[in-house]
Coordinates of N, CA and C in Angstrom, one line a residue:
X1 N 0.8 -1.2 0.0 CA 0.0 0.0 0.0 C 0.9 1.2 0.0
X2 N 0.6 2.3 -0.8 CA 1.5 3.4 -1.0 C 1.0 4.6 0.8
X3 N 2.1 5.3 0.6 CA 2.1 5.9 1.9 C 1.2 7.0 1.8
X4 N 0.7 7.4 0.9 CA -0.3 8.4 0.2 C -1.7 8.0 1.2
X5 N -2.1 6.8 1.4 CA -3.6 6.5 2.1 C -3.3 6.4 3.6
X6 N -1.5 6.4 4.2 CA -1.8 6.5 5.5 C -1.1 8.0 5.9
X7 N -2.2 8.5 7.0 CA -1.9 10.1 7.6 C -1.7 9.8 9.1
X8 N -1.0 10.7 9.6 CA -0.3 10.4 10.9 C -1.4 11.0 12.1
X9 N -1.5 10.3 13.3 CA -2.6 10.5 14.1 C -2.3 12.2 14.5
X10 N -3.1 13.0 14.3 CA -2.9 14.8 15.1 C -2.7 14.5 16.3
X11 N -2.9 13.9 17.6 CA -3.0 13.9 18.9 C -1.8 12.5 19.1
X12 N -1.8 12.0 18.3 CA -1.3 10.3 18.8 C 0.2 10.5 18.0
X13 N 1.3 10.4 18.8 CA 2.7 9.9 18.3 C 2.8 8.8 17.9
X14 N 3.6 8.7 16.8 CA 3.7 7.2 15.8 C 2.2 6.4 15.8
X15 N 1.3 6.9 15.5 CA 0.2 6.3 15.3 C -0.1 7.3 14.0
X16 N -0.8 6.2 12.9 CA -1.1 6.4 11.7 C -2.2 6.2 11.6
X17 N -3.7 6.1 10.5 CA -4.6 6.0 10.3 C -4.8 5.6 8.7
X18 N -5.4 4.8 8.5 CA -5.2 4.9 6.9 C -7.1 4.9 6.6
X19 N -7.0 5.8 5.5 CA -7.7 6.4 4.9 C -9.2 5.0 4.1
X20 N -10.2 5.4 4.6 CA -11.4 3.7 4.0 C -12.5 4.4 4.3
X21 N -13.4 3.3 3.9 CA -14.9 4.1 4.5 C -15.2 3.3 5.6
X22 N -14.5 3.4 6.9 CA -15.0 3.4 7.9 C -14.2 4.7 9.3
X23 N -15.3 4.6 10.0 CA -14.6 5.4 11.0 C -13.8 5.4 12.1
X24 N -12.6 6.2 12.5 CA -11.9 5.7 13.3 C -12.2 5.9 15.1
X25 N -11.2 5.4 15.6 CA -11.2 5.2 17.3 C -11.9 7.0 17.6
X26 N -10.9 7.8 17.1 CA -11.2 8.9 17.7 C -12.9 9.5 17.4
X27 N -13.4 8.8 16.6 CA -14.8 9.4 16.3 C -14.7 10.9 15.4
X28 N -13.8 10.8 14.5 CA -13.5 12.3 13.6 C -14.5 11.8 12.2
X29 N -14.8 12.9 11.3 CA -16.0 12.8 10.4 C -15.0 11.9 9.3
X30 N -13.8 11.7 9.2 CA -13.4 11.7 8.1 C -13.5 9.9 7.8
X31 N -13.0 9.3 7.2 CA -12.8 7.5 7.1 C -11.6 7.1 7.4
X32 N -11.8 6.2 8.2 CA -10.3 5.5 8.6 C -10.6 4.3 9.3
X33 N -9.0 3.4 9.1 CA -8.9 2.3 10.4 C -8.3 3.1 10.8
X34 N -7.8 2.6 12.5 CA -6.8 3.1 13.1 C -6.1 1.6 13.1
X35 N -4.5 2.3 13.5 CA -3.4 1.5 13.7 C -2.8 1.7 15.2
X36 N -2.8 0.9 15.7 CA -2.0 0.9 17.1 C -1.4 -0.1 17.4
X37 N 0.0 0.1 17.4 CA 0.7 -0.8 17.9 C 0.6 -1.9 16.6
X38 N 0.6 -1.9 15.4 CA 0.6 -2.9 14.1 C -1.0 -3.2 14.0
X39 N -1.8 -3.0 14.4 CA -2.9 -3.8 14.9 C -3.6 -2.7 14.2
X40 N -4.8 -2.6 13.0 CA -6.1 -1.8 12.4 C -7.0 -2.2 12.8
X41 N -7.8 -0.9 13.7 CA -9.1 -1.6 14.5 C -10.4 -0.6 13.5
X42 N -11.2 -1.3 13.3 CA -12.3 -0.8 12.6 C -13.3 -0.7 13.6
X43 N -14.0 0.1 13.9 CA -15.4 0.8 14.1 C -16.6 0.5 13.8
X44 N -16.9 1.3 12.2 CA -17.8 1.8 11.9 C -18.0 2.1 10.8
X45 N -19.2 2.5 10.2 CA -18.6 2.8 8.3 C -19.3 4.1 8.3
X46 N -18.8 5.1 8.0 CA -19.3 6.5 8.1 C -20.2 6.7 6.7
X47 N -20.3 6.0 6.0 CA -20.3 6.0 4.6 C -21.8 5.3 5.0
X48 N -22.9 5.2 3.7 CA -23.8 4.3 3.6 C -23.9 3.5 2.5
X49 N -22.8 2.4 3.1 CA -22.5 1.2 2.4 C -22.9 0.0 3.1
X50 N -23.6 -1.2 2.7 CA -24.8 -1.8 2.9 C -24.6 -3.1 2.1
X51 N -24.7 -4.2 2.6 CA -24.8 -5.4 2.1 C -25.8 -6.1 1.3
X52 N -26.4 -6.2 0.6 CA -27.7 -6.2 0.3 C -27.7 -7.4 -0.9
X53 N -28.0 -8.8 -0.6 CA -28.1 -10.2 -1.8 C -26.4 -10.2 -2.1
X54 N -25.6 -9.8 -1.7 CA -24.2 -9.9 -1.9 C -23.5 -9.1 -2.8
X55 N -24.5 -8.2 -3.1 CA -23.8 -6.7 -3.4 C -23.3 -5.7 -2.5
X56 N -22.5 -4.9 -2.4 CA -22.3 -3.2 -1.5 C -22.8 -2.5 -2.0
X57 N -23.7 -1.8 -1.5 CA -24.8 -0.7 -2.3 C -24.6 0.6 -1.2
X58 N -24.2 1.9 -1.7 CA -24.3 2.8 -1.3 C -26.0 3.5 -1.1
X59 N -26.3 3.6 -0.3 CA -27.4 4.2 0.1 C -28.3 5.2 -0.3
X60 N -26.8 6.4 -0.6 CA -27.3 7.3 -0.6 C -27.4 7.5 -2.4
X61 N -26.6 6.7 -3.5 CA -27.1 6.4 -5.0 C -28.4 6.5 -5.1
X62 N -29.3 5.6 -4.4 CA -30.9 5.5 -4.1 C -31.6 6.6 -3.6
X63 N -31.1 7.1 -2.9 CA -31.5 8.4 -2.2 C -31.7 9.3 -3.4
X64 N -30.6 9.6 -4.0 CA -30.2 10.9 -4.7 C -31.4 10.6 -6.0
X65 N -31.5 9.4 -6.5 CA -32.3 9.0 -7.3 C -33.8 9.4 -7.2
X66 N -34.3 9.1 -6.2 CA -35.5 9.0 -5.9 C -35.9 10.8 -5.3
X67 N -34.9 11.0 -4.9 CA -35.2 12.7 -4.7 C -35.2 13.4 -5.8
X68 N -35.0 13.2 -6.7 CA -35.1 14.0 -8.1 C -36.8 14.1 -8.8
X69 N -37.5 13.0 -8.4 CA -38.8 13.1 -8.7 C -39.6 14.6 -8.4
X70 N -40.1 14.8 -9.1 CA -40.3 16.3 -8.5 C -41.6 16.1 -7.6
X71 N -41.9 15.2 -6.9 CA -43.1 15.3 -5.6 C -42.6 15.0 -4.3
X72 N -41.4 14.4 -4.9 CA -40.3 14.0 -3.3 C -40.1 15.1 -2.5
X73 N -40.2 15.3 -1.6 CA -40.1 16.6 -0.4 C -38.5 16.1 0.3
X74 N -38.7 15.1 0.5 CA -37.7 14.4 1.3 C -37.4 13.1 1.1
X75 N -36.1 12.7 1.6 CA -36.0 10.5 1.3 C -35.3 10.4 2.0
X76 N -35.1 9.5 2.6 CA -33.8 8.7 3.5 C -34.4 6.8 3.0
X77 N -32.9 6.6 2.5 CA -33.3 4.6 2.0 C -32.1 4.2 3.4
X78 N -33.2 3.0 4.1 CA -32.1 2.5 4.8 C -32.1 1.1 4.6
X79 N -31.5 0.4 5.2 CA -31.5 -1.3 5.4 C -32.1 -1.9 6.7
X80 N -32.8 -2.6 6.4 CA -33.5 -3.4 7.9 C -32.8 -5.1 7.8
X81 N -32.6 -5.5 9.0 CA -32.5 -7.1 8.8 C -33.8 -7.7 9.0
X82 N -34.0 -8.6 8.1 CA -35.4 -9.7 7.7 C -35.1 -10.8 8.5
X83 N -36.1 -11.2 8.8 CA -36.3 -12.5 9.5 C -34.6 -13.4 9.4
X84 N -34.4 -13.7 8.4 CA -33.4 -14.9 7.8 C -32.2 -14.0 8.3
X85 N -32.0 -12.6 8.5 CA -30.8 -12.5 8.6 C -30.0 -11.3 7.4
X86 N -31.0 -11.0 6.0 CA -30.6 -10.4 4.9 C -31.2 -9.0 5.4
X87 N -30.5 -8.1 4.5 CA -30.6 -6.9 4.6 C -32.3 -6.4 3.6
X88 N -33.3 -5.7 3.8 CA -34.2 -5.5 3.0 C -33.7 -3.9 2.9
X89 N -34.1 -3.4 1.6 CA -34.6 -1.4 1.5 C -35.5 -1.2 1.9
X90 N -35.7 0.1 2.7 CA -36.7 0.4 3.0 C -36.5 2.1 2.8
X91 N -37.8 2.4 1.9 CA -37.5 4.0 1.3 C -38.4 4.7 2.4
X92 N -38.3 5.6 2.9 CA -39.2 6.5 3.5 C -39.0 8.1 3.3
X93 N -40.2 7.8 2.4 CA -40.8 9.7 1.4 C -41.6 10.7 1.8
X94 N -41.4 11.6 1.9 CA -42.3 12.6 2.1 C -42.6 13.6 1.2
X95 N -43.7 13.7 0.6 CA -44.1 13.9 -0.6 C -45.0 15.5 -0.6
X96 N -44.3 16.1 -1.9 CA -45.8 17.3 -1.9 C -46.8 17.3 -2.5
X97 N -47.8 16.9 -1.4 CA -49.0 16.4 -2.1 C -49.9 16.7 -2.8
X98 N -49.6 18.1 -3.3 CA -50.4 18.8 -4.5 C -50.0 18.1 -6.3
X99 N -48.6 17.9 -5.6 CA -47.6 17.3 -7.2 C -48.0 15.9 -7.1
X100 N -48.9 15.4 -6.4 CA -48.9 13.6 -6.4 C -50.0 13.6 -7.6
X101 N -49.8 13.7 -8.8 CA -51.1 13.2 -9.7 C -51.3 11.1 -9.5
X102 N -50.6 10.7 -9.8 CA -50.6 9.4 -9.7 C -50.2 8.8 -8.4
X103 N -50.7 7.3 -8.5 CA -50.1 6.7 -7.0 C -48.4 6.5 -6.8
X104 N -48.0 7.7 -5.6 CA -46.4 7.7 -5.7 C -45.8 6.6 -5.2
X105 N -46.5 5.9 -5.0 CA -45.5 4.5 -5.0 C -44.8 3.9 -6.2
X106 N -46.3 3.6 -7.1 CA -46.1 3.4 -8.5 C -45.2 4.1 -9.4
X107 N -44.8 6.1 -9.1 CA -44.2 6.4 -9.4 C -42.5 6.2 -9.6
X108 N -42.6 5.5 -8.2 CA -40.8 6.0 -7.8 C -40.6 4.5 -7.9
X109 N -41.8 3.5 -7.8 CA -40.6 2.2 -8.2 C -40.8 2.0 -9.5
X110 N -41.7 3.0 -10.5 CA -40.9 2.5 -12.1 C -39.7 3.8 -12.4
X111 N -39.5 4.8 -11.4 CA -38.5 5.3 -11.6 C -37.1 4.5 -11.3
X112 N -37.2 3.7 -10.3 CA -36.0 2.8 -9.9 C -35.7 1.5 -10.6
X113 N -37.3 0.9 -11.2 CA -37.0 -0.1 -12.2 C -36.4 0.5 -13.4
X114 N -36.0 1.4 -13.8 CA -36.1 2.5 -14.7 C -34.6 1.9 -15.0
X115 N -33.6 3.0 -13.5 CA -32.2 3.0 -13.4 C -31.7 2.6 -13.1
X116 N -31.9 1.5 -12.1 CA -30.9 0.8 -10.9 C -31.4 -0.6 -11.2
X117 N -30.7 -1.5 -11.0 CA -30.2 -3.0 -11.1 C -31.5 -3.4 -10.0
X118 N -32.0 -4.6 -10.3 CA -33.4 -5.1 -9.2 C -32.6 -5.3 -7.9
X119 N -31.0 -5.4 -7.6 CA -30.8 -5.8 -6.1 C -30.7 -4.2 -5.3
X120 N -30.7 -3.3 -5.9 CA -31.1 -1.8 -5.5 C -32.4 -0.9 -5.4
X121 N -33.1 -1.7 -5.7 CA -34.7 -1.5 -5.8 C -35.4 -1.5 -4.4
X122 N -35.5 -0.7 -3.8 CA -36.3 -0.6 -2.2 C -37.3 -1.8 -2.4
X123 N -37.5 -2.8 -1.3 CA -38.4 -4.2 -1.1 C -39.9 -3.1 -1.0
X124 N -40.0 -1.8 -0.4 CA -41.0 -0.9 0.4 C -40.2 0.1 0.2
X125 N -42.1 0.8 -0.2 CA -41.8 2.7 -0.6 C -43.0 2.8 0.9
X126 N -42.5 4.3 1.6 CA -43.5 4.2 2.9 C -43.7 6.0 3.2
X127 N -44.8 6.3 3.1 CA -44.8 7.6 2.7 C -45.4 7.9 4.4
X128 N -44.5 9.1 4.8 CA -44.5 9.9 6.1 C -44.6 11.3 5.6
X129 N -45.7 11.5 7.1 CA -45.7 12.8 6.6 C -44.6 13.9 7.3
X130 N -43.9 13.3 8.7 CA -42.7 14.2 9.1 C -41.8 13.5 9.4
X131 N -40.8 13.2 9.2 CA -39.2 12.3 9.6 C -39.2 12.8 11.2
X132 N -38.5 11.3 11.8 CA -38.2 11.9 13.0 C -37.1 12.1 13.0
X133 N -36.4 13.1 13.9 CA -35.4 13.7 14.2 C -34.7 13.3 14.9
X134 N -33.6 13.2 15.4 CA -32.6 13.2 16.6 C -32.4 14.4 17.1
X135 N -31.6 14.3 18.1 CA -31.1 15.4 19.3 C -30.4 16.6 18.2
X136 N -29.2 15.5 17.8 CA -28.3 16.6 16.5 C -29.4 17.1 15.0
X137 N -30.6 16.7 15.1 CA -30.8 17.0 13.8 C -30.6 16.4 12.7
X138 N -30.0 15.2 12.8 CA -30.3 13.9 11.6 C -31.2 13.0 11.9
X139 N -31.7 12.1 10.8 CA -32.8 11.5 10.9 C -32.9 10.6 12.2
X140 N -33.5 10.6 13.1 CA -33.2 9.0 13.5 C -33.8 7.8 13.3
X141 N -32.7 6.9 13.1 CA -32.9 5.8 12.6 C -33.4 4.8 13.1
X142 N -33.2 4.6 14.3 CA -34.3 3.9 15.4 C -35.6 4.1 15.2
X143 N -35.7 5.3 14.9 CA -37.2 5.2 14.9 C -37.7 5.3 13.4
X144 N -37.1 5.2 12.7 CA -37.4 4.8 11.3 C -37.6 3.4 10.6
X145 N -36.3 2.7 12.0 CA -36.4 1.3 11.7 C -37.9 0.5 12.2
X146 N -38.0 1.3 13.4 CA -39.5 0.9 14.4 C -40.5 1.2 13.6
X147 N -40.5 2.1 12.7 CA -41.6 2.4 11.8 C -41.9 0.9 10.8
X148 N -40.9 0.7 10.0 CA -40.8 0.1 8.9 C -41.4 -1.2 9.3
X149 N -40.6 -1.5 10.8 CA -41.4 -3.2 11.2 C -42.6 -3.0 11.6
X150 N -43.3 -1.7 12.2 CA -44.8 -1.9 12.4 C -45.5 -1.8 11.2
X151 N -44.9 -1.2 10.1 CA -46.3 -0.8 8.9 C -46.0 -2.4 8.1
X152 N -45.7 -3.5 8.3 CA -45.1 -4.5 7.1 C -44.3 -4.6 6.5

């Protein structure tokens, strides 16, 4: 590996980080393992990258997609585990509902049969009318996930 992907810890002597999409010890926004002592300890994936039928699917490709519709207000696609263990999509939209002429369900999954491969295709489109929030102001996912298993 060229020395280009590892950067040297700001706080930590002879400790390196090398550059991935996951997040390191220290909790900084950027991607990394950490290295201590020879040893790369991984975390977390800062990124929304997602296992899904044995592809890695970025999350947010789906996202950006399905927001372009012009009745989409809002989107967040996340992953839930299914019964067996596999990752399912689950889209949740918030729509302006004066632009809804047709049923937007029907809309956004022939938009995504459209572009994206059938293993990127949300299992469920689930239309909300306000996202919940967290403390910081990003979505929270707990309760998006709690949503998704009560509606089916």
């Amino acid at each position: 590996l060229g020395r280009s992907i590892f950067i040297p810890s700001p706080d930590q002597v002879r400790m390196v980080k090398w550059m991935t999409g996951v997040q390191d010890s220290w909790g900084e926004k950027d991607d990394y393992f950490t290295r201590k002592n020879g040893i790369f300890y991984f975390n977390e994936r800062t990124d929304h990258l997602v296992k899904v039928k044995g592809y890695r699917i970025n999350l947010s490709d789906i996202t950006n997609l399905i927001s372009k519709e012009s009745f989409v207000e809002e989107v967040r696609v996340i992953a839930i585990e299914g019964q067996m263990g596999e990752h399912q999509l689950v889209a949740f939209v918030r729509c302006v509902i004066s632009e809804v002429d047709l049923d937007p369900m029907a809309r956004l999954g022939l938009a995504c049969q459209k572009a994206l491969p059938t293993y990127m295709i949300p299992s469920r489109f689930i239309l909300i009318d306000q996202f919940p929030y967290g403390d910081t102001g990003k979505h929270n996912l707990a309760q998006l996930k709690l949503i998704a298993k009560t509606t089916g």
